[in-house]
Amino acid sequence: MTKWPDDDVILYDGVCVFCSRWVRFVATRDVERRFRFTAIQSAYGTRLAQTFGIDPHDPDTNAVVHGGTAWLKSDAALTVLSLLPGWRWVRMLFAVPKPLRDAVYSLVARNRYRIFGKYEECFVPDAEMRARVIE
């Protein structure tokens, strides 16, 4: 499995409204400020995506690097949630077979622009969150 030198980095689609809301959701609940964020459209995000086989021009997943390993699709979402205070209970969802979890994830990912919308440009975080963004 490919390793990445930075840890607890969330890769997301910066023009996706749903993905940007996910980042704000995590940042708000991440009281330890463990996670940092990078849009796939940034130079750093593009390198990260390509390293893990994600097409930066047509991403089908977000990702999180945790423990030096990239977690994709439902594994990424559940890993992030399980590390947030009050959300550790989601660990039990890892018991749901991965193909089923990823099928649901992929259905939402394929339709995210149509359902939630798309920004013309990358989502720009507020000043406090900007300190946690890697470009």
Coordinates of N, CA and C in Angstrom, one line a residue:
M1 N 0.8 -1.2 0.0 CA 0.0 0.0 0.0 C 0.9 1.2 0.0
T2 N 0.5 2.2 -0.8 CA 1.3 3.5 -0.9 C 1.2 4.3 0.4
K3 N 2.3 4.9 0.8 CA 2.3 5.7 2.0 C 2.4 7.2 1.6
W4 N 2.0 8.1 2.5 CA 2.0 9.5 2.3 C 2.7 10.1 3.5
P5 N 3.6 11.1 3.3 CA 4.3 11.6 4.5 C 3.5 12.4 5.5
D6 N 2.5 13.1 5.0 CA 1.6 14.0 5.9 C 0.5 13.1 6.4
D7 N 0.1 13.4 7.6 CA -1.0 12.6 8.2 C -2.2 13.4 8.5
D8 N -3.3 12.8 8.6 CA -4.6 13.4 8.9 C -4.9 14.5 7.9
V9 N -4.8 14.3 6.6 CA -5.1 15.2 5.6 C -6.3 14.7 4.8
I10 N -7.3 15.6 4.7 CA -8.5 15.2 3.9 C -8.5 15.9 2.6
L11 N -8.6 15.0 1.5 CA -8.6 15.5 0.1 C -10.1 15.5 -0.3
Y12 N -10.4 16.7 -0.8 CA -11.8 16.9 -1.2 C -11.9 17.6 -2.6
D13 N -13.1 17.5 -3.2 CA -13.4 18.3 -4.4 C -13.8 19.7 -4.1
G14 N -12.9 20.6 -4.3 CA -13.1 22.0 -3.9 C -14.3 22.8 -4.6
V15 N -14.8 22.2 -5.7 CA -15.9 22.9 -6.4 C -17.2 22.2 -6.1
C16 N -17.2 21.1 -5.4 CA -18.4 20.4 -5.0 C -19.0 21.0 -3.7
V17 N -20.2 21.4 -3.8 CA -20.9 22.0 -2.6 C -21.0 21.0 -1.5
F18 N -21.4 19.8 -1.8 CA -21.5 18.8 -0.8 C -20.2 18.5 -0.1
C19 N -19.1 18.4 -0.9 CA -17.8 18.1 -0.4 C -17.3 19.2 0.5
S20 N -17.5 20.5 0.1 CA -17.1 21.6 0.9 C -17.9 21.7 2.2
R21 N -19.2 21.3 2.2 CA -20.0 21.2 3.4 C -19.4 20.2 4.3
W22 N -19.0 19.0 3.8 CA -18.3 18.0 4.5 C -17.1 18.5 5.3
V23 N -16.3 19.3 4.6 CA -15.1 19.8 5.2 C -15.5 20.8 6.3
R24 N -16.5 21.6 6.1 CA -16.9 22.5 7.2 C -17.4 21.7 8.4
F25 N -18.2 20.7 8.1 CA -18.7 19.8 9.1 C -17.6 19.2 10.0
V26 N -16.6 18.7 9.3 CA -15.5 18.1 10.0 C -14.7 19.2 10.8
A27 N -14.4 20.3 10.2 CA -13.6 21.3 10.8 C -14.3 21.9 12.1
T28 N -15.6 22.0 12.0 CA -16.4 22.5 13.2 C -16.3 21.5 14.3
R29 N -16.3 20.2 14.1 CA -16.3 19.2 15.1 C -15.0 18.7 15.6
D30 N -14.0 19.1 14.8 CA -12.6 18.6 15.1 C -12.0 19.6 16.1
V31 N -12.4 19.4 17.3 CA -11.9 20.3 18.4 C -10.4 20.2 18.7
E32 N -9.8 19.1 18.4 CA -8.4 19.0 18.5 C -7.6 19.5 17.3
R33 N -8.3 19.9 16.3 CA -7.7 20.5 15.1 C -6.7 19.5 14.5
R34 N -7.1 18.2 14.5 CA -6.3 17.1 14.0 C -6.2 17.2 12.5
F35 N -7.3 17.4 11.8 CA -7.3 17.3 10.4 C -6.9 18.6 9.7
R36 N -6.3 18.4 8.5 CA -6.0 19.5 7.6 C -6.7 19.1 6.3
F37 N -6.8 20.1 5.4 CA -7.7 19.9 4.2 C -6.9 20.4 3.0
T38 N -7.2 19.7 1.9 CA -6.6 20.1 0.6 C -7.6 19.8 -0.5
A39 N -7.9 20.8 -1.3 CA -8.8 20.6 -2.5 C -8.0 19.9 -3.5
I40 N -8.7 19.0 -4.2 CA -8.0 18.2 -5.3 C -7.5 19.1 -6.4
Q41 N -8.1 20.3 -6.5 CA -7.7 21.3 -7.5 C -6.4 22.0 -7.2
S42 N -5.9 21.9 -6.0 CA -4.7 22.6 -5.6 C -3.5 21.7 -6.1
A43 N -2.3 22.3 -6.1 CA -1.1 21.5 -6.6 C -0.9 20.3 -5.6
Y44 N -0.9 20.6 -4.3 CA -0.7 19.5 -3.3 C -1.8 18.5 -3.5
G45 N -3.1 18.9 -3.6 CA -4.2 18.0 -3.7 C -4.1 17.1 -5.0
T46 N -3.7 17.7 -6.1 CA -3.5 17.0 -7.3 C -2.4 15.9 -7.2
R47 N -1.3 16.2 -6.5 CA -0.2 15.3 -6.3 C -0.7 14.1 -5.4
L48 N -1.4 14.5 -4.4 CA -2.0 13.5 -3.5 C -2.9 12.5 -4.2
A49 N -3.9 13.1 -5.0 CA -4.8 12.3 -5.7 C -4.1 11.4 -6.7
Q50 N -3.2 11.9 -7.5 CA -2.5 11.1 -8.4 C -1.7 9.9 -7.8
T51 N -1.2 10.2 -6.6 CA -0.4 9.2 -5.9 C -1.3 8.0 -5.5
F52 N -2.6 8.3 -5.2 CA -3.5 7.2 -4.8 C -4.5 6.8 -5.9
G53 N -4.2 7.2 -7.2 CA -5.0 6.7 -8.3 C -6.3 7.4 -8.5
I54 N -6.5 8.6 -7.9 CA -7.7 9.4 -8.1 C -7.5 10.3 -9.2
D55 N -8.4 10.4 -10.2 CA -8.3 11.3 -11.3 C -8.7 12.7 -10.8
P56 N -7.7 13.6 -10.8 CA -8.0 15.0 -10.3 C -9.0 15.8 -11.1
H57 N -9.2 15.3 -12.4 CA -10.1 16.1 -13.2 C -11.5 15.5 -13.2
D58 N -11.7 14.3 -12.6 CA -13.0 13.6 -12.5 C -12.9 12.8 -11.2
P59 N -12.8 13.4 -10.1 CA -12.7 12.6 -8.8 C -14.0 11.8 -8.5
D60 N -13.8 10.6 -8.1 CA -15.0 9.8 -7.7 C -15.0 9.5 -6.2
T61 N -14.0 10.1 -5.5 CA -14.0 9.9 -4.1 C -13.2 11.0 -3.4
N62 N -13.5 11.2 -2.1 CA -12.6 12.0 -1.3 C -11.7 11.0 -0.7
A63 N -10.7 11.5 0.1 CA -9.8 10.6 0.7 C -9.3 11.2 2.0
V64 N -8.8 10.4 2.9 CA -8.2 10.9 4.1 C -6.9 10.0 4.3
V65 N -5.8 10.7 4.5 CA -4.6 10.0 4.9 C -4.6 10.0 6.4
H66 N -4.6 8.8 6.9 CA -4.5 8.6 8.4 C -3.6 7.4 8.7
G67 N -2.7 7.6 9.6 CA -1.7 6.5 9.8 C -0.8 6.3 8.6
G68 N -0.6 7.4 7.8 CA 0.2 7.2 6.6 C -0.4 6.6 5.4
T69 N -1.6 6.1 5.6 CA -2.3 5.3 4.5 C -3.5 6.1 4.1
A70 N -3.8 6.1 2.8 CA -4.9 6.8 2.2 C -6.1 5.8 2.3
W71 N -7.2 6.4 2.8 CA -8.5 5.7 2.9 C -9.4 6.4 1.9
L72 N -10.1 5.6 1.1 CA -11.0 6.1 0.1 C -12.4 5.7 0.3
K73 N -13.3 6.5 -0.4 CA -14.7 6.2 -0.4 C -15.3 6.1 1.0
S74 N -16.1 5.1 1.3 CA -16.8 4.9 2.6 C -15.7 4.8 3.7
D75 N -14.6 4.1 3.4 CA -13.6 4.0 4.4 C -13.1 5.3 4.9
A76 N -12.9 6.3 3.9 CA -12.5 7.6 4.3 C -13.5 8.3 5.2
A77 N -14.7 8.3 4.8 CA -15.8 9.0 5.5 C -15.9 8.4 6.9
L78 N -15.9 7.1 7.1 CA -16.1 6.5 8.4 C -14.8 6.7 9.2
T79 N -13.6 6.7 8.6 CA -12.4 6.9 9.4 C -12.4 8.3 10.0
V80 N -12.8 9.3 9.2 CA -12.8 10.7 9.7 C -13.9 10.8 10.8
L81 N -15.1 10.3 10.5 CA -16.1 10.5 11.5 C -15.7 9.8 12.8
S82 N -15.1 8.6 12.7 CA -14.8 7.8 13.9 C -13.7 8.5 14.8
L83 N -13.0 9.5 14.2 CA -12.0 10.2 15.0 C -12.5 11.5 15.5
L84 N -13.8 11.8 15.3 CA -14.3 13.1 15.8 C -15.0 12.8 17.1
P85 N -15.0 13.7 18.1 CA -15.7 13.5 19.4 C -17.2 13.4 19.2
G86 N -17.7 12.4 19.8 CA -19.1 12.1 19.7 C -19.6 11.3 18.5
W87 N -18.6 11.0 17.6 CA -19.0 10.2 16.4 C -18.3 8.8 16.4
R88 N -17.7 8.4 17.5 CA -16.9 7.1 17.5 C -17.9 6.0 17.2
W89 N -19.1 6.1 17.5 CA -20.1 5.1 17.3 C -20.2 4.6 15.8
V90 N -19.7 5.5 14.9 CA -19.8 5.1 13.4 C -18.8 3.9 13.1
R91 N -17.9 3.6 14.0 CA -17.0 2.5 13.8 C -17.8 1.2 13.5
M92 N -19.0 1.1 14.2 CA -19.7 -0.1 13.9 C -20.2 -0.3 12.5
L93 N -20.2 0.8 11.7 CA -20.6 0.8 10.3 C -19.6 0.1 9.5
F94 N -18.4 -0.1 10.0 CA -17.3 -0.8 9.3 C -17.8 -2.3 9.1
A95 N -18.7 -2.7 10.0 CA -19.2 -4.1 9.9 C -20.1 -4.3 8.6
V96 N -20.6 -3.3 8.1 CA -21.4 -3.4 6.8 C -20.4 -3.7 5.7
P97 N -20.7 -4.7 4.9 CA -19.7 -5.1 3.9 C -19.3 -3.9 3.0
K98 N -18.0 -3.8 2.8 CA -17.4 -2.7 2.0 C -18.0 -2.5 0.6
P99 N -18.3 -3.5 -0.1 CA -18.9 -3.3 -1.4 C -20.3 -2.6 -1.3
L100 N -21.0 -2.9 -0.3 CA -22.3 -2.3 -0.1 C -22.1 -0.8 0.3
R101 N -21.2 -0.6 1.3 CA -20.9 0.8 1.7 C -20.4 1.7 0.5
D102 N -19.5 1.1 -0.3 CA -18.9 1.8 -1.4 C -19.9 2.1 -2.5
A103 N -20.9 1.1 -2.7 CA -21.9 1.3 -3.7 C -22.8 2.5 -3.4
V104 N -23.1 2.7 -2.1 CA -23.9 3.8 -1.7 C -23.1 5.1 -1.8
Y105 N -21.8 5.0 -1.4 CA -20.9 6.2 -1.5 C -20.8 6.6 -3.0
S106 N -20.6 5.7 -3.9 CA -20.4 6.0 -5.3 C -21.7 6.5 -5.9
L107 N -22.8 6.1 -5.5 CA -24.1 6.6 -6.0 C -24.2 8.1 -5.7
V108 N -23.9 8.5 -4.4 CA -23.9 9.9 -4.0 C -22.8 10.7 -4.8
A109 N -21.6 10.1 -4.9 CA -20.5 10.8 -5.5 C -20.8 11.1 -7.0
R110 N -21.4 10.1 -7.7 CA -21.7 10.3 -9.1 C -22.7 11.4 -9.3
N111 N -23.6 11.6 -8.4 CA -24.7 12.5 -8.5 C -24.6 13.8 -7.7
R112 N -23.4 14.0 -7.1 CA -23.2 15.1 -6.2 C -23.4 16.5 -6.8
Y113 N -23.0 16.7 -8.0 CA -23.2 18.0 -8.6 C -24.6 18.3 -8.9
R114 N -25.3 17.3 -9.4 CA -26.7 17.4 -9.8 C -27.6 17.6 -8.5
I115 N -27.3 16.9 -7.5 CA -28.1 17.0 -6.2 C -27.8 18.3 -5.4
F116 N -26.5 18.5 -5.2 CA -26.1 19.6 -4.3 C -25.5 20.8 -4.9
G117 N -25.1 20.7 -6.2 CA -24.6 21.9 -6.9 C -23.1 21.9 -7.0
K118 N -22.6 22.9 -7.7 CA -21.2 23.0 -8.0 C -20.8 24.5 -8.0
Y119 N -19.7 24.8 -7.3 CA -19.2 26.2 -7.3 C -18.4 26.4 -8.6
E120 N -18.4 27.7 -9.0 CA -17.6 28.1 -10.2 C -16.1 28.0 -9.9
E121 N -15.8 28.3 -8.7 CA -14.4 28.2 -8.3 C -14.3 27.5 -7.0
C122 N -13.1 27.1 -6.6 CA -12.9 26.3 -5.4 C -13.5 27.1 -4.2
F123 N -14.1 26.3 -3.3 CA -14.6 26.9 -2.0 C -13.4 27.5 -1.3
V124 N -13.6 28.7 -0.8 CA -12.6 29.5 0.0 C -13.0 29.5 1.5
P125 N -12.2 28.8 2.3 CA -12.6 28.8 3.7 C -12.4 30.1 4.4
D126 N -13.0 30.3 5.6 CA -12.8 31.5 6.4 C -11.3 31.5 6.9
A127 N -10.9 32.6 7.5 CA -9.6 32.8 7.9 C -9.1 31.7 8.9
E128 N -9.9 31.3 9.9 CA -9.6 30.3 10.9 C -9.3 29.0 10.2
M129 N -10.2 28.6 9.3 CA -10.0 27.3 8.7 C -8.9 27.3 7.6
R130 N -8.6 28.5 7.1 CA -7.6 28.6 6.0 C -6.2 28.2 6.6
A131 N -6.0 28.3 7.9 CA -4.7 27.9 8.5 C -4.6 26.4 8.4
R132 N -5.7 25.7 8.2 CA -5.6 24.2 8.2 C -5.6 23.7 6.7
V133 N -5.6 24.6 5.8 CA -5.6 24.2 4.4 C -4.2 24.0 3.8
I134 N -4.0 23.0 3.1 CA -2.7 22.8 2.4 C -2.9 23.0 0.9
E135 N -2.2 23.9 0.3 CA -2.3 24.1 -1.1 C -1.1 23.7 -1.8

